[in-house]
Short mmCIF file of C-alpha atoms in Angstrom, two decimals:
data_model
loop_
_atom_site.label_atom_id
_atom_site.label_comp_id
_atom_site.label_asym_id
_atom_site.label_seq_id
_atom_site.Cartn_x
_atom_site.Cartn_y
_atom_site.Cartn_z
CA MET W 1 -40.17 36.52 -2.20
CA SER W 2 -38.02 35.41 -5.18
CA GLU W 3 -34.32 34.80 -4.65
CA ASN W 4 -31.50 34.57 -7.17
CA LEU W 5 -28.05 33.22 -6.46
CA VAL W 6 -25.70 35.51 -8.34
CA VAL W 7 -21.99 34.96 -9.10
CA GLY W 8 -20.47 38.10 -10.55
CA THR W 9 -18.10 41.00 -10.30
CA VAL W 10 -18.52 44.34 -8.69
CA ARG W 11 -17.79 46.94 -11.36
CA ALA W 12 -18.65 50.33 -9.87
CA PHE W 13 -20.37 52.34 -7.16
CA ARG W 14 -23.00 54.91 -8.24
CA ASN W 15 -25.96 56.65 -6.70
CA GLY W 16 -25.59 54.72 -3.44
CA ARG W 17 -25.64 51.29 -5.08
CA HIS W 18 -23.02 48.85 -6.42
CA LEU W 19 -23.10 47.72 -10.05
CA VAL W 20 -22.73 43.94 -10.26
CA VAL W 21 -22.14 42.23 -13.61
CA GLY W 22 -23.03 38.58 -13.65
CA ARG W 23 -21.12 35.92 -15.46
CA ASP W 24 -23.72 35.95 -18.26
CA GLY W 25 -23.20 39.74 -18.73
CA THR W 26 -26.37 40.75 -16.90
CA ALA W 27 -25.87 43.99 -14.96
CA MET W 28 -27.86 45.08 -11.87
CA ASP W 29 -27.66 47.79 -9.27
CA VAL W 30 -27.76 46.28 -5.80
CA VAL W 31 -27.60 47.30 -2.13
CA PHE W 32 -25.41 45.04 -0.09
CA ASP W 33 -26.84 43.97 3.28
CA GLY W 34 -24.83 42.72 6.25
CA GLU W 35 -21.29 43.36 7.24
CA GLY W 36 -19.69 42.57 3.91
CA SER W 37 -17.66 45.32 2.22
CA PRO W 38 -17.64 44.72 -1.49
CA LYS W 39 -14.60 45.77 -3.50
CA ILE W 40 -14.74 47.18 -7.02
CA GLY W 41 -13.27 44.64 -9.36
CA GLY W 42 -13.80 41.75 -6.95
CA ASP W 43 -15.79 38.55 -7.38
CA VAL W 44 -18.86 38.20 -5.21
CA ILE W 45 -21.33 35.42 -4.41
CA GLY W 46 -24.69 36.39 -2.98
CA VAL W 47 -28.44 35.94 -2.77
CA VAL W 48 -30.38 38.75 -4.40
CA THR W 49 -33.92 39.64 -3.34
CA ARG W 50 -36.26 42.48 -4.17
CA ASP W 51 -37.75 44.54 -1.32
CA GLU W 52 -41.18 46.23 -1.28
CA ASN W 53 -39.82 49.21 -3.26
CA GLY W 54 -38.29 46.92 -5.94
CA THR W 55 -34.76 47.54 -4.83
CA ALA W 56 -32.34 44.64 -5.40
CA ARG W 57 -30.70 43.72 -2.15
CA MET W 58 -27.75 41.29 -2.03
CA THR W 59 -26.45 39.34 0.93
CA LEU W 60 -22.91 38.14 0.49
CA LYS W 61 -22.00 34.49 1.04
CA ARG W 62 -18.63 32.88 1.46
CA THR W 63 -19.34 29.96 -0.85
CA VAL W 64 -21.92 28.78 -3.39
CA THR W 65 -22.65 25.87 -1.12
CA GLU W 66 -23.45 28.15 1.77
CA ALA W 67 -25.85 30.15 -0.32
CA LEU W 68 -27.54 27.01 -1.65
CA LEU W 69 -28.10 25.64 1.85
CA GLU W 70 -29.77 28.77 3.10
CA GLY W 71 -32.85 28.72 0.85
CA ARG W 72 -34.26 28.30 -2.58
CA SER W 73 -32.22 29.98 -5.24
CA ARG W 74 -32.06 30.22 -9.01
CA ILE W 75 -28.36 30.09 -10.05
CA THR W 76 -27.28 32.76 -12.57
CA LEU W 77 -23.89 31.76 -13.95
CA ALA W 78 -22.16 31.78 -17.28
CA GLY W 79 -24.87 31.17 -19.82
CA THR W 80 -24.17 28.33 -22.21
CA ARG W 81 -20.51 27.64 -21.21
CA ALA W 82 -20.83 24.49 -19.22
CA ASP W 83 -17.08 24.27 -18.51
CA LEU W 84 -17.07 27.75 -16.98
CA SER W 85 -20.12 27.01 -14.94
CA ALA W 86 -18.47 23.86 -13.60
CA ARG W 87 -15.33 25.85 -12.60
CA LEU W 88 -17.37 28.50 -10.88
CA LEU W 89 -19.34 25.98 -8.90
CA ALA W 90 -16.12 24.07 -8.06
CA LYS W 91 -14.11 27.05 -6.91
CA VAL W 92 -14.90 29.04 -3.88
CA LEU W 93 -15.02 32.68 -5.04
CA SER W 94 -15.51 34.02 -1.57
CA ARG W 95 -12.52 36.38 -1.46
CA PHE W 96 -13.70 39.70 -2.83
CA ARG W 97 -10.70 41.58 -1.56
CA THR W 98 -7.20 41.87 -3.06
CA ALA W 99 -6.05 38.45 -4.27
CA VAL W 100 -3.14 36.81 -6.02
CA ILE W 101 -4.22 34.83 -9.04
CA ALA W 102 -2.44 31.77 -10.40
CA PRO W 103 -3.26 28.86 -12.66
CA GLY W 104 -4.60 25.94 -10.70
CA SER W 105 -4.58 22.28 -11.61
CA GLY W 106 -6.51 21.35 -14.69
CA VAL W 107 -8.63 24.29 -15.76
CA THR W 108 -8.99 25.95 -12.39
CA ILE W 109 -7.96 29.28 -10.96
CA GLU W 110 -6.32 29.54 -7.58
CA ARG W 111 -6.96 32.73 -5.60
CA SER W 112 -5.01 33.54 -2.49
CA PRO W 113 -4.85 36.62 -0.26
CA THR W 114 -1.01 36.27 -0.11
CA SER W 115 1.79 35.21 -2.39
CA ASP W 116 4.79 32.90 -1.86
CA ASP W 117 6.77 35.36 -3.97
CA PRO W 118 8.39 37.66 -1.40
CA ASP W 119 8.78 40.60 -3.82
CA LEU W 120 5.23 40.35 -5.08
CA GLU W 121 3.85 39.92 -1.56
CA TRP W 122 5.76 43.02 -0.40
CA ALA W 123 4.26 45.16 -3.14
CA ILE W 124 0.71 43.94 -2.44
CA SER W 125 1.07 44.42 1.36
CA ALA W 126 2.35 47.95 0.77
CA PHE W 127 -0.92 49.01 -0.91
CA ARG W 128 -3.56 46.49 0.29
CA PRO W 129 -4.76 48.67 3.21
CA GLU W 130 -5.40 51.62 0.91
CA ALA W 131 -6.90 49.39 -1.80
CA ASP W 132 -9.39 47.92 0.79
CA ARG W 133 -10.23 51.47 1.99
CA LEU W 134 -10.95 52.50 -1.57
CA SER W 135 -12.97 49.35 -2.28
CA VAL W 136 -10.66 48.38 -5.16
CA ALA W 137 -9.83 44.69 -5.41
CA LEU W 138 -6.38 44.09 -6.92
CA ASN W 139 -6.22 40.97 -9.06
CA VAL W 140 -2.48 40.48 -9.17
CA ILE W 141 -1.17 37.71 -11.35
CA ASP W 142 1.51 35.46 -9.80
CA VAL W 143 3.98 35.57 -12.65
CA GLN W 144 6.18 32.94 -11.17
CA ALA W 145 3.29 30.54 -11.14
CA VAL W 146 2.38 31.44 -14.76
CA ALA W 147 6.02 30.93 -15.81
CA ARG W 148 5.90 27.38 -14.41
CA ALA W 149 2.47 26.56 -15.84
CA SER W 150 1.86 24.47 -19.03
CA TRP W 151 0.75 26.58 -21.90
CA LYS W 152 1.96 27.21 -25.48
CA PRO W 153 3.02 30.66 -26.66
CA THR W 154 0.82 30.41 -29.73
CA ALA W 155 -2.42 29.62 -27.82
CA LEU W 156 -3.48 30.17 -24.29
CA LYS W 157 -6.58 28.04 -24.38
CA ASP W 158 -5.21 25.78 -21.70
CA LEU W 159 -4.28 28.66 -19.25
CA THR W 160 -7.15 29.84 -17.16
CA LEU W 161 -6.81 33.31 -15.60
CA PRO W 162 -9.12 36.10 -14.51
CA ALA W 163 -9.21 37.77 -17.91
CA ASP W 164 -10.83 34.61 -19.25
CA THR W 165 -13.43 34.17 -16.57
CA GLU W 166 -14.40 37.89 -16.65
CA GLY W 167 -15.89 37.20 -20.08
CA ASN W 168 -14.09 40.18 -21.56
CA GLY W 169 -12.44 39.43 -24.87
CA ARG W 170 -10.16 42.48 -24.90
CA ALA W 171 -8.81 41.63 -21.45
CA MET W 172 -7.92 38.06 -22.51
CA HIS W 173 -6.34 39.34 -25.68
CA ASP W 174 -4.22 41.76 -23.73
CA LEU W 175 -3.10 39.10 -21.29
CA ALA W 176 -2.26 36.70 -24.08
CA ARG W 177 -0.30 39.42 -25.91
CA LEU W 178 1.66 40.26 -22.76
CA LEU W 179 2.57 36.58 -22.02
CA ARG W 180 3.46 35.77 -25.63
CA SER W 181 5.72 38.82 -25.88
CA GLY W 182 7.70 38.07 -22.73
CA PHE W 183 5.58 38.89 -19.70
CA HIS W 184 5.83 42.69 -20.04
CA PRO W 185 4.39 44.26 -16.83
CA ASP W 186 1.10 46.05 -17.20
CA CYS W 187 -2.00 47.15 -15.31
CA ASN W 188 -5.20 46.29 -17.26
CA ARG W 189 -8.12 48.64 -16.64
CA MET W 190 -11.46 47.81 -18.04
CA ILE W 191 -13.80 50.68 -18.99
CA GLU W 192 -17.39 49.55 -19.44
CA ASN W 193 -20.26 51.61 -20.78
CA ILE W 194 -23.27 50.80 -18.58
CA SER W 195 -26.40 52.85 -19.05
CA GLY W 196 -24.44 55.66 -20.75
CA MET W 197 -21.93 55.76 -17.90
CA ARG W 198 -18.22 54.97 -18.14
CA GLU W 199 -17.22 52.75 -15.24
CA ILE W 200 -13.63 51.74 -14.57
CA SER W 201 -12.44 48.65 -12.80
CA VAL W 202 -9.11 46.74 -12.56
CA ASN W 203 -9.09 43.43 -14.40
CA PHE W 204 -5.57 42.23 -13.76
CA VAL W 205 -2.07 43.39 -12.80
CA LEU W 206 0.97 41.75 -14.33
CA PRO W 207 3.65 43.05 -11.90
CA TYR W 208 7.02 42.17 -13.43
CA SER W 209 8.81 39.93 -15.97
CA PRO W 210 10.36 36.95 -14.27
CA PHE W 211 12.90 36.71 -17.12
CA ALA W 212 14.08 40.30 -17.44
CA GLY W 213 16.47 40.70 -14.51
CA VAL W 214 18.05 43.97 -13.66
CA THR W 215 19.38 44.50 -17.21
CA GLY W 216 16.01 44.04 -18.89
CA PHE W 217 14.21 46.13 -16.26
CA CYS W 218 16.59 49.07 -16.55
CA ARG W 219 16.76 48.99 -20.35
CA GLU W 220 12.99 48.91 -20.64
CA ILE W 221 12.25 51.91 -18.40
CA ALA W 222 15.16 53.92 -19.89
CA SER W 223 14.18 53.06 -23.51
CA MET W 224 17.79 51.94 -23.78
CA ASP W 225 18.94 50.05 -26.92
CA LYS W 226 21.04 46.89 -26.81
CA GLY W 227 24.20 48.82 -27.47
CA HIS W 228 24.18 50.17 -23.93
CA PHE W 229 24.52 48.31 -20.63
CA PRO W 230 22.82 49.72 -17.49
CA LEU W 231 25.07 50.49 -14.62
CA PRO W 232 22.74 51.06 -11.61
CA VAL W 233 23.74 48.88 -8.60
CA MET W 234 20.53 47.09 -7.71
CA THR W 235 19.47 43.52 -7.11
CA ILE W 236 16.93 41.51 -9.01
CA SER W 237 14.77 41.79 -5.97
CA ASP W 238 15.00 45.60 -6.06
CA ALA W 239 13.96 45.68 -9.72
CA ARG W 240 10.99 43.38 -9.10
CA ARG W 241 9.82 45.33 -6.09
CA LEU W 242 9.93 48.65 -7.95
CA SER W 243 8.17 47.15 -10.95
CA SER W 244 5.50 45.41 -8.85
CA ALA W 245 4.85 48.46 -6.68
CA ARG W 246 4.57 50.74 -9.68
CA HIS W 247 1.95 48.52 -11.38
CA VAL W 248 -0.05 47.83 -8.28
CA ALA W 249 -0.16 51.57 -7.64
CA LEU W 250 -1.32 52.10 -11.18
CA ALA W 251 -4.39 50.04 -10.32
CA LEU W 252 -5.32 52.68 -7.73
CA ALA W 253 -4.74 55.70 -9.98
CA HIS W 254 -8.22 55.91 -11.39
CA SER W 255 -9.70 56.12 -7.86
CA LYS W 256 -7.11 58.49 -6.40
CA LEU W 257 -6.78 60.94 -9.31
CA GLY W 258 -10.59 61.35 -9.76
CA ALA W 259 -12.55 64.32 -8.59
CA GLY W 260 -14.37 63.95 -5.34
CA ALA W 261 -14.61 61.11 -2.86
CA ARG W 262 -16.35 58.78 -5.33
CA GLY W 263 -15.02 60.14 -8.58
CA GLN W 264 -13.07 58.09 -11.08
CA ALA W 265 -10.45 59.36 -13.54
CA ASP W 266 -10.29 57.83 -16.94
CA ILE W 267 -6.53 57.93 -17.05
CA ASP W 268 -6.46 56.49 -20.60
CA GLN W 269 -8.48 59.32 -22.04
CA SER W 270 -5.43 61.37 -22.89
CA ARG W 271 -1.66 61.00 -22.94
CA ARG W 272 -1.42 63.80 -20.29
CA ALA W 273 -3.77 61.90 -18.02
CA ALA W 274 -1.74 58.71 -18.47
CA HIS W 275 1.42 60.73 -17.68
CA MET W 276 -0.07 61.96 -14.45
CA ALA W 277 -1.07 58.39 -13.52
CA ASN W 278 2.58 57.28 -14.18
CA CYS W 279 3.87 60.10 -11.95
CA PHE W 280 1.54 58.94 -9.22
CA ALA W 281 2.56 55.26 -9.58
CA ASP W 282 6.27 55.91 -9.67
CA ALA W 283 6.11 58.29 -6.72
CA ALA W 284 4.09 55.78 -4.74
CA ALA W 285 6.50 52.99 -5.65
CA VAL W 286 9.67 54.74 -4.48
CA LEU W 287 7.98 55.97 -1.30
CA ALA W 288 6.89 52.44 -0.47
CA PHE W 289 10.33 51.09 -1.40
CA VAL W 290 12.24 53.52 0.80
CA ALA W 291 9.74 53.25 3.71
CA SER W 292 10.32 49.51 3.84
CA GLY W 293 14.09 49.92 4.07
CA GLY W 294 14.99 50.05 0.44
CA SER W 295 18.13 51.92 -0.68
CA ILE W 296 17.70 55.57 -1.54
CA ARG W 297 20.62 55.07 -3.98
CA VAL W 298 18.51 52.56 -5.90
CA ALA W 299 15.53 54.94 -5.95
CA GLU W 300 17.77 57.73 -7.18
CA ALA W 301 19.07 55.41 -9.89
CA TYR W 302 15.49 54.69 -10.91
CA ALA W 303 14.92 58.46 -11.40
CA ASP W 304 18.08 58.59 -13.49
CA LEU W 305 16.77 55.81 -15.68
CA LYS W 306 13.49 57.55 -16.23
CA GLU W 307 15.23 60.83 -17.12
CA ALA W 308 17.65 59.07 -19.41
CA SER W 309 14.73 57.82 -21.50
CA LEU W 310 14.47 61.40 -22.86
CA HIS W 311 17.90 60.70 -24.43
CA PHE W 312 17.70 57.09 -25.41
CA GLY W 313 14.08 57.35 -26.55
CA ARG W 314 14.64 59.67 -29.45
CA ARG W 315 14.09 58.71 -33.00
CA VAL W 316 17.34 58.13 -34.88
CA GLY W 317 18.60 61.29 -36.50
CA THR W 318 15.92 63.54 -35.00
CA SER W 319 15.07 65.29 -31.75
CA GLU W 320 11.60 63.69 -31.68
CA LEU W 321 10.78 61.17 -29.05
CA HIS W 322 9.16 57.80 -29.65
CA ARG W 323 5.51 57.54 -28.63
CA ASP W 324 4.85 57.29 -24.84
CA VAL W 325 8.46 58.10 -23.90
CA LEU W 326 7.46 61.59 -22.67
CA GLY W 327 4.46 60.18 -20.77
CA GLU W 328 6.71 57.70 -18.94
CA ALA W 329 9.30 60.34 -18.03
CA THR W 330 8.48 60.68 -14.36
CA HIS W 331 11.89 61.55 -12.95
CA ARG W 332 10.62 64.93 -11.57
CA ALA W 333 7.95 63.08 -9.54
CA ILE W 334 10.40 60.47 -8.28
CA ARG W 335 12.85 63.08 -7.07
CA ALA W 336 10.17 65.07 -5.42
CA ALA W 337 9.14 61.89 -3.51
CA LEU W 338 12.73 61.49 -2.30
CA ARG W 339 12.80 64.75 -0.44
CA GLU W 340 13.41 64.28 3.27
CA ASP W 341 10.29 65.95 4.39
CA VAL W 342 8.12 63.79 2.07
CA LEU W 343 9.82 60.57 3.19
CA ALA W 344 9.24 61.58 6.75
CA ARG W 345 5.48 61.92 6.19
CA ALA W 346 5.07 58.78 4.01
CA THR W 347 5.21 55.97 6.50
CA THR W 348 1.80 54.24 6.10
CA SER W 349 -0.02 52.92 3.04
CA LYS W 350 -2.56 55.83 3.27
CA ASP W 351 0.18 58.47 3.71
CA ILE W 352 2.24 57.01 0.80
CA VAL W 353 -0.76 57.19 -1.54
CA ALA W 354 -1.76 60.65 -0.36
CA GLU W 355 1.71 62.06 -0.85
CA ALA W 356 1.99 60.41 -4.33
CA VAL W 357 -1.28 62.07 -5.40
CA LYS W 358 0.00 65.56 -4.38
CA ILE W 359 3.32 64.96 -6.13
CA ALA W 360 1.59 63.78 -9.36
CA ARG W 361 -0.63 66.81 -9.53
CA ARG W 362 2.22 69.17 -8.79
CA MET W 363 5.10 67.64 -10.79
CA ALA W 364 3.35 66.26 -13.92
CA LEU W 365 4.22 68.05 -17.21
CA PRO W 366 1.70 70.56 -18.42
CA ALA W 367 -0.98 69.48 -20.87
CA ASN W 368 0.42 71.52 -23.75
CA ARG W 369 3.52 69.28 -23.85
CA PHE W 370 1.27 66.48 -25.22
CA HIS W 371 -0.75 68.45 -27.81
CA GLY W 372 1.82 68.50 -30.66
CA GLU W 373 2.09 65.98 -33.47
CA ALA W 374 5.41 64.81 -32.05
CA ASP W 375 6.84 64.90 -28.51
CA VAL W 376 10.15 66.69 -28.12
CA ALA W 377 12.29 67.19 -24.99
CA SER W 378 13.16 70.82 -24.24
CA GLU W 379 16.71 72.03 -24.70
CA MET W 380 17.34 71.85 -20.94
CA GLU W 381 15.66 68.44 -20.61
CA ALA W 382 17.80 66.99 -23.48
CA VAL W 383 21.05 68.16 -21.89
CA SER W 384 20.01 66.87 -18.45
CA ALA W 385 18.88 63.54 -19.92
CA GLN W 386 22.19 63.14 -21.65
CA VAL W 387 24.03 63.63 -18.39
CA ALA W 388 21.77 61.12 -16.73
CA ALA W 389 22.39 58.64 -19.49
CA ALA W 390 26.15 58.98 -19.01
CA ARG W 391 25.67 58.20 -15.27
CA ILE W 392 23.69 55.04 -15.73
CA ALA W 393 24.64 53.46 -19.08
CA PHE W 394 27.88 51.98 -20.51
CA ASN W 395 28.39 52.19 -24.31
CA LEU W 396 29.10 48.62 -25.43
CA ARG W 397 29.55 49.55 -29.15
CA ASP W 398 32.59 51.68 -28.63
CA ALA W 399 34.12 49.99 -25.64
CA SER W 400 37.40 48.00 -25.70
CA TYR W 401 37.40 44.23 -25.35
CA ALA W 402 38.78 44.45 -21.79
CA ASP W 403 36.07 46.90 -20.70
CA VAL W 404 33.33 44.66 -22.19
CA GLU W 405 34.66 41.72 -20.28
CA ARG W 406 34.46 43.59 -17.04
CA VAL W 407 30.86 44.41 -17.70
CA ALA W 408 30.27 40.82 -18.81
CA GLN W 409 31.02 39.49 -15.35
CA THR W 410 28.28 41.57 -13.88
CA TYR W 411 25.91 40.31 -16.52
CA ARG W 412 27.04 36.73 -15.98
CA ASP W 413 26.27 36.94 -12.23
CA GLU W 414 22.78 38.26 -13.08
CA ILE W 415 22.05 35.42 -15.51
CA ARG W 416 23.29 32.87 -12.99
CA SER W 417 20.87 34.26 -10.50
CA LEU W 418 17.96 34.07 -12.90
CA VAL W 419 18.91 30.50 -13.87
CA GLU W 420 18.94 29.58 -10.23
CA LEU W 421 15.51 31.13 -9.62
CA GLN W 422 13.93 29.29 -12.58
CA SER W 423 15.87 25.97 -12.47
CA GLY W 424 13.15 24.24 -10.43
CA SER W 425 10.79 24.05 -13.46
CA ASP W 426 11.48 22.79 -16.93
CA GLN W 427 8.76 25.14 -18.27
CA ALA W 428 10.18 28.19 -16.60
CA ALA W 429 13.76 27.28 -17.54
CA SER W 430 12.91 26.97 -21.28
CA ARG W 431 10.99 30.21 -21.19
CA LEU W 432 14.01 31.88 -19.58
CA VAL W 433 16.03 30.90 -22.66
CA THR W 434 13.36 32.11 -25.04
CA PHE W 435 12.25 35.32 -23.41
CA GLY W 436 15.50 36.17 -21.72
CA ALA W 437 17.12 36.39 -25.17
CA ILE W 438 15.06 39.46 -25.83
CA HIS W 439 17.05 41.38 -23.24
CA VAL W 440 20.61 40.22 -24.11
CA PRO W 441 22.89 43.28 -24.65
CA LEU W 442 25.14 43.71 -27.65
CA ARG W 443 28.49 41.76 -27.47
CA LEU W 444 27.25 39.68 -24.50
CA GLY W 445 25.33 36.98 -26.23
CA HIS W 446 28.00 34.43 -25.54
CA VAL W 447 27.51 34.94 -21.76
CA PHE W 448 23.81 34.30 -21.98
CA ASP W 449 24.42 31.17 -24.10
CA GLU W 450 27.08 29.76 -21.77
CA GLU W 451 24.97 30.25 -18.63
CA THR W 452 21.74 28.87 -20.13
CA ARG W 453 23.14 25.98 -22.25
CA HIS W 454 22.56 23.37 -19.50
CA LEU W 455 18.91 24.22 -18.91
CA PRO W 456 16.28 21.59 -19.66
CA THR W 457 14.74 21.81 -23.20
CA ALA W 458 17.24 24.66 -23.83
CA GLU W 459 18.12 23.22 -27.28
CA VAL W 460 14.60 23.48 -28.54
CA ALA W 461 14.40 27.08 -27.28
CA ILE W 462 17.74 27.93 -28.84
CA ARG W 463 16.69 26.61 -32.19
CA ALA W 464 13.57 28.71 -32.01
CA GLN W 465 15.73 31.63 -31.01
CA SER W 466 17.92 31.09 -34.08
CA THR W 467 14.89 31.12 -36.34
CA VAL W 468 13.73 34.34 -34.76
CA GLY W 469 17.21 35.81 -35.14
CA SER W 470 17.22 35.02 -38.88
CA VAL W 471 13.98 36.88 -39.27
CA LEU W 472 15.07 39.82 -37.12
CA ALA W 473 18.18 40.20 -39.34
CA ASP W 474 16.10 42.13 -41.87
CA LYS W 475 14.33 44.56 -39.50
CA GLY W 476 12.70 46.57 -42.25
CA ARG W 477 11.14 43.49 -43.85
CA LEU W 478 10.04 42.25 -40.42
CA ALA W 479 8.42 45.58 -39.57
CA ARG W 480 6.50 45.66 -42.87
CA ARG W 481 5.23 42.08 -42.32
CA LEU W 482 4.04 42.82 -38.78
CA ARG W 483 2.27 46.02 -39.77
CA ALA W 484 0.61 44.36 -42.66
CA LYS W 485 -0.59 41.45 -40.44
CA THR W 486 -1.89 43.76 -37.70
CA GLY W 487 -3.23 46.50 -39.95
CA ALA W 488 -1.07 49.02 -38.21
CA PRO W 489 -1.58 52.49 -39.80
CA ASP W 490 1.87 54.00 -39.36
CA GLU W 491 5.38 53.42 -38.04
CA ASP W 492 4.42 54.33 -34.51
CA ALA W 493 2.13 51.27 -34.14
CA PRO W 494 3.54 48.84 -31.48
CA LEU W 495 5.02 45.62 -32.82
CA GLU W 496 4.64 42.35 -30.99
CA PHE W 497 7.28 39.74 -30.40
CA GLY W 498 5.53 36.40 -30.74
CA ASP W 499 3.25 34.64 -33.24
CA PRO W 500 3.76 37.03 -36.21
CA LEU W 501 7.38 35.80 -36.40
CA VAL W 502 6.23 32.41 -37.57
CA MET W 503 6.98 32.20 -41.33
#
């Protein structure tokens, strides 16, 4: 009987078999023997044999060495890429459950079931039981480790992460874009067309930005411009936990919002489907946050920030909203999750996810809100959003010098905390200067400069920041250059902060 040693990734479950895609791109439907419980999106090592009916049967092994010692095998790895084959042979890809991914020494990947980052570990632990039950392996990137790793913003050839070894060009491009533009959080879902079927798996989760702090986190989710300063009372840990929980929960959305026990939902198929997934993720995040002892006041402020996006996210001079603002407006779902009866039921991972599914389906905006050429908040939504914006934002443009100085002390304390968190690594410290500058509010630039001036290699980063500032001065010219470079068809196309700024 012929045997093949296969190193690959579980991509889907269909017709009673698992779809495994090898490192050379070869796909096969297999039946797993033994006690192993494969997870969709997880790496597996196993010996594949054919039974008398021609069915491919795979026995999972913990290591390549273990599989080689148990019999004759033909190794199917990464085709012609000798460097990737060497990494795969050197690394033990035995963990096919949820894992934290970080750059290793040289060109290796380090996978661990836990993280040293307490906020990230909390978010993973909150959803790991349900992810395991759903057979979804969460590949969560350790952003603190990436922040400390050696790589250049213009090229990520020296940074090895899951998107690279998956052999998927789009995934690696997405990861590179996110890191170059300042570690914007994201959940990357791969949709593969195998035998005419669309199969969804999670490629990587980038949980939060290590350089954003509370200010950057709040401004991002509220679509707030730099002329306003967020007022919610929350810690950096609170912000990172909410962000991490939201994006880890998004990795479960395609499984939980699908029809039937094994159904998958393509949540990127429409803006309304994406909106429902966002409602699910935010409801799950606040339920997990409060269940672990998090402040309800912080969760309520999170809802206010989401609602305020309908005010701050308008196009200048019009009532139209920027693209994706309406889809991210999940305040109704968050407030539904904060009802006492819901909180009383949502105590375990399974209960939290189940309640979030019900909330998303009940509280998501109707489909007709996303059918027009432009998204617009209703009259009642606009008024309520303006009230929410007044609760959670301070107008820096019109404030007196004394009022700005009072806000500046809060911002100074935040930057000092970020500096302390990143001061142990020259790489992370210099990136704090570069990427942290993206989030500096109006009239508070001097605070950021004063608190980061002593950081290692800060002068180089500040010079780069000055060059960027001179380009940003003419925003219209910059926008035209970026759109011309990327071939963007209209003004709604997203613009990236990174390589295109180089003259």
